[in-house]
């Protein structure tokens, strides 16, 4: 049920502006034309007395629901998938914990193809973990230079040693806090 102040159309009788009380502080701004009287600031006395705007068509009333035919349910169906295959690239968003360079995806896809959903269900390869030597071989076969591989390997080792140092310091601080 709609609140009392929400009305589709005012069904009462209109009161001429000359019969309404004037109150300049409560005069609402209206876009509908009104009668001009001798009083310069005439306004409706109460919200029930003035004509209400009709609801927008997007808001349905109880009458609209009864009259409208049943609409079809909206559905989303997946029929095709597009697969972009990327080659191996240097970098990525992770630092391997066992040393060696990090690997990620190359900048541009090597292959792009489309297939029906369900045909690829058996071809899921999953996530692989590579040893540092395997990562170096993958990067070499992708055409990454030895210098870049070495630079990224050193960078990963610096990050790992910093993490180990921080871990040792945290453990020492906890032991110190327990003693006190």
Coordinates of C-alpha atoms in Angstrom, one line a residue:
X1 CA 0.0 0.0 0.0
X2 CA 1.3 3.4 -0.9
X3 CA 1.9 6.1 1.8
X4 CA -0.9 8.6 2.3
X5 CA 1.0 11.4 0.7
X6 CA 1.5 9.5 -2.5
X7 CA -1.5 9.8 -4.8
X8 CA -1.8 8.8 -8.5
X9 CA -4.2 11.7 -9.4
X10 CA -5.9 14.2 -7.1
X11 CA -9.6 13.3 -7.3
X12 CA -11.1 16.2 -5.3
X13 CA -12.3 19.6 -6.6
X14 CA -9.9 22.4 -7.3
X15 CA -10.2 25.4 -5.1
X16 CA -9.7 28.7 -6.9
X17 CA -6.6 30.6 -5.9
X18 CA -8.7 33.5 -4.6
X19 CA -10.2 31.3 -2.0
X20 CA -7.0 29.9 -0.7
X21 CA -5.0 31.4 2.2
X22 CA -1.7 32.9 1.3
X23 CA 1.4 32.0 3.3
X24 CA 4.6 33.2 1.6
X25 CA 6.9 31.0 3.7
X26 CA 5.3 27.7 2.5
X27 CA 4.7 28.6 -1.1
X28 CA 6.0 25.7 -3.2
X29 CA 7.4 26.3 -6.6
X30 CA 5.1 24.7 -9.2
X31 CA 5.5 24.2 -12.9
X32 CA 1.7 24.1 -13.5
X33 CA 0.0 27.3 -14.6
X34 CA -2.1 28.9 -11.9
X35 CA -4.7 31.7 -11.8
X36 CA -3.3 35.1 -11.0
X37 CA -5.2 37.0 -8.3
X38 CA -4.8 40.2 -6.5
X39 CA -2.7 38.4 -3.9
X40 CA 0.9 38.2 -5.2
X41 CA 2.0 35.2 -3.1
X42 CA -1.0 32.9 -3.1
X43 CA -0.3 29.2 -2.4
X44 CA -2.2 26.1 -1.6
X45 CA -3.2 25.7 2.0
X46 CA -2.4 22.0 2.3
X47 CA -0.7 19.3 0.2
X48 CA -4.0 17.5 -0.2
X49 CA -5.6 20.6 -1.9
X50 CA -3.0 20.9 -4.7
X51 CA -2.8 18.7 -7.8
X52 CA -0.2 16.0 -7.5
X53 CA 2.1 14.9 -10.3
X54 CA 1.4 11.6 -11.8
X55 CA 3.8 8.8 -11.2
X56 CA 6.4 8.0 -13.7
X57 CA 5.6 4.9 -15.9
X58 CA 8.5 3.0 -14.3
X59 CA 6.6 2.9 -10.9
X60 CA 3.8 0.4 -11.2
X61 CA 0.7 0.7 -9.1
X62 CA -1.5 -2.2 -8.0
X63 CA -3.9 -1.6 -11.0
X64 CA -1.0 -1.8 -13.4
X65 CA 0.2 -5.2 -12.1
X66 CA -3.3 -6.7 -12.5
X67 CA -3.7 -5.4 -16.1
X68 CA -0.2 -6.2 -17.4
X69 CA 0.4 -9.6 -19.0
X70 CA 2.9 -11.8 -17.5
X71 CA 6.4 -11.0 -18.7
X72 CA 8.9 -13.7 -19.7
X73 CA 11.7 -14.3 -17.1
X74 CA 15.0 -12.8 -18.1
X75 CA 17.6 -15.4 -18.8
X76 CA 21.3 -15.4 -19.5
X77 CA 22.8 -18.2 -21.4
X78 CA 26.4 -18.9 -22.2
X79 CA 26.8 -20.5 -25.6
X80 CA 30.3 -19.5 -26.8
X81 CA 33.5 -18.7 -25.0
X82 CA 36.5 -16.8 -26.4
X83 CA 39.9 -18.1 -25.3
X84 CA 43.0 -15.9 -25.4
X85 CA 46.2 -17.9 -25.0
X86 CA 49.2 -15.9 -23.7
X87 CA 52.8 -17.0 -23.9
X88 CA 55.3 -16.9 -21.0
X89 CA 56.6 -13.5 -20.0
X90 CA 59.0 -12.1 -17.5
X91 CA 57.6 -10.7 -14.3
X92 CA 54.1 -11.2 -13.0
X93 CA 52.6 -10.3 -9.8
X94 CA 54.3 -12.8 -7.5
X95 CA 57.7 -13.5 -6.2
X96 CA 58.6 -17.2 -6.1
X97 CA 59.6 -18.4 -2.6
X98 CA 62.3 -20.8 -3.8
X99 CA 64.3 -18.3 -5.8
X100 CA 64.7 -17.8 -9.5
X101 CA 62.8 -15.4 -11.8
X102 CA 59.1 -14.9 -11.6
X103 CA 57.1 -15.8 -14.7
X104 CA 53.9 -14.2 -15.9
X105 CA 52.0 -13.7 -19.2
X106 CA 53.4 -12.0 -22.3
X107 CA 51.9 -8.7 -23.3
X108 CA 49.8 -9.9 -26.3
X109 CA 47.9 -13.1 -26.8
X110 CA 49.6 -15.7 -29.1
X111 CA 46.3 -17.3 -30.0
X112 CA 42.6 -16.3 -29.8
X113 CA 39.8 -18.7 -30.6
X114 CA 36.2 -19.3 -29.9
X115 CA 34.4 -22.5 -29.0
X116 CA 31.1 -23.7 -27.5
X117 CA 30.7 -23.9 -23.8
X118 CA 31.3 -27.5 -22.6
X119 CA 33.7 -28.5 -25.3
X120 CA 36.6 -27.3 -23.2
X121 CA 35.4 -29.0 -20.0
X122 CA 37.9 -31.9 -20.4
X123 CA 40.9 -29.6 -21.4
X124 CA 41.3 -27.7 -18.1
X125 CA 45.0 -27.7 -17.3
X126 CA 45.0 -26.2 -13.8
X127 CA 47.8 -24.4 -12.0
X128 CA 51.4 -25.6 -12.3
X129 CA 54.3 -24.9 -10.0
X130 CA 57.7 -24.7 -11.6
X131 CA 61.1 -25.1 -10.1
X132 CA 63.5 -22.2 -10.6
X133 CA 65.3 -24.1 -13.3
X134 CA 62.1 -24.8 -15.2
X135 CA 61.1 -21.1 -15.0
X136 CA 64.5 -20.2 -16.5
X137 CA 64.1 -22.7 -19.3
X138 CA 60.5 -21.4 -20.1
X139 CA 61.8 -17.8 -20.2
X140 CA 64.7 -18.8 -22.4
X141 CA 62.4 -20.6 -24.9
X142 CA 60.1 -17.5 -24.9
X143 CA 63.0 -15.4 -26.1
X144 CA 63.9 -13.5 -22.9
X145 CA 67.5 -12.5 -22.7
X146 CA 69.9 -14.0 -20.1
X147 CA 70.6 -10.6 -18.7
X148 CA 66.9 -9.9 -18.0
X149 CA 66.4 -13.3 -16.5
X150 CA 69.5 -12.8 -14.2
X151 CA 68.3 -9.3 -13.2
X152 CA 64.8 -10.6 -12.2
X153 CA 66.3 -13.6 -10.4
X154 CA 68.5 -11.3 -8.3
X155 CA 65.5 -9.0 -7.6
X156 CA 63.4 -12.0 -6.4
X157 CA 66.2 -13.2 -4.2
X158 CA 66.6 -9.7 -2.6
X159 CA 62.8 -9.6 -1.9
X160 CA 62.9 -13.2 -0.4
X161 CA 65.9 -12.4 1.9
X162 CA 64.1 -9.2 3.1
X163 CA 61.0 -11.2 3.9
X164 CA 63.1 -13.8 5.8
X165 CA 64.8 -11.0 7.8
X166 CA 61.5 -9.4 8.7
X167 CA 60.1 -12.8 9.8
X168 CA 63.2 -13.4 12.1
X169 CA 62.8 -9.9 13.5
X170 CA 59.1 -10.4 14.2
X171 CA 59.8 -13.7 16.0
X172 CA 62.5 -12.1 18.1
X173 CA 60.2 -9.2 19.1
X174 CA 57.5 -11.7 20.1
X175 CA 59.9 -13.6 22.3
X176 CA 61.0 -10.4 23.9
X177 CA 57.4 -9.3 24.5
X178 CA 56.6 -12.6 26.2
X179 CA 59.6 -12.3 28.6
X180 CA 58.4 -8.9 29.8

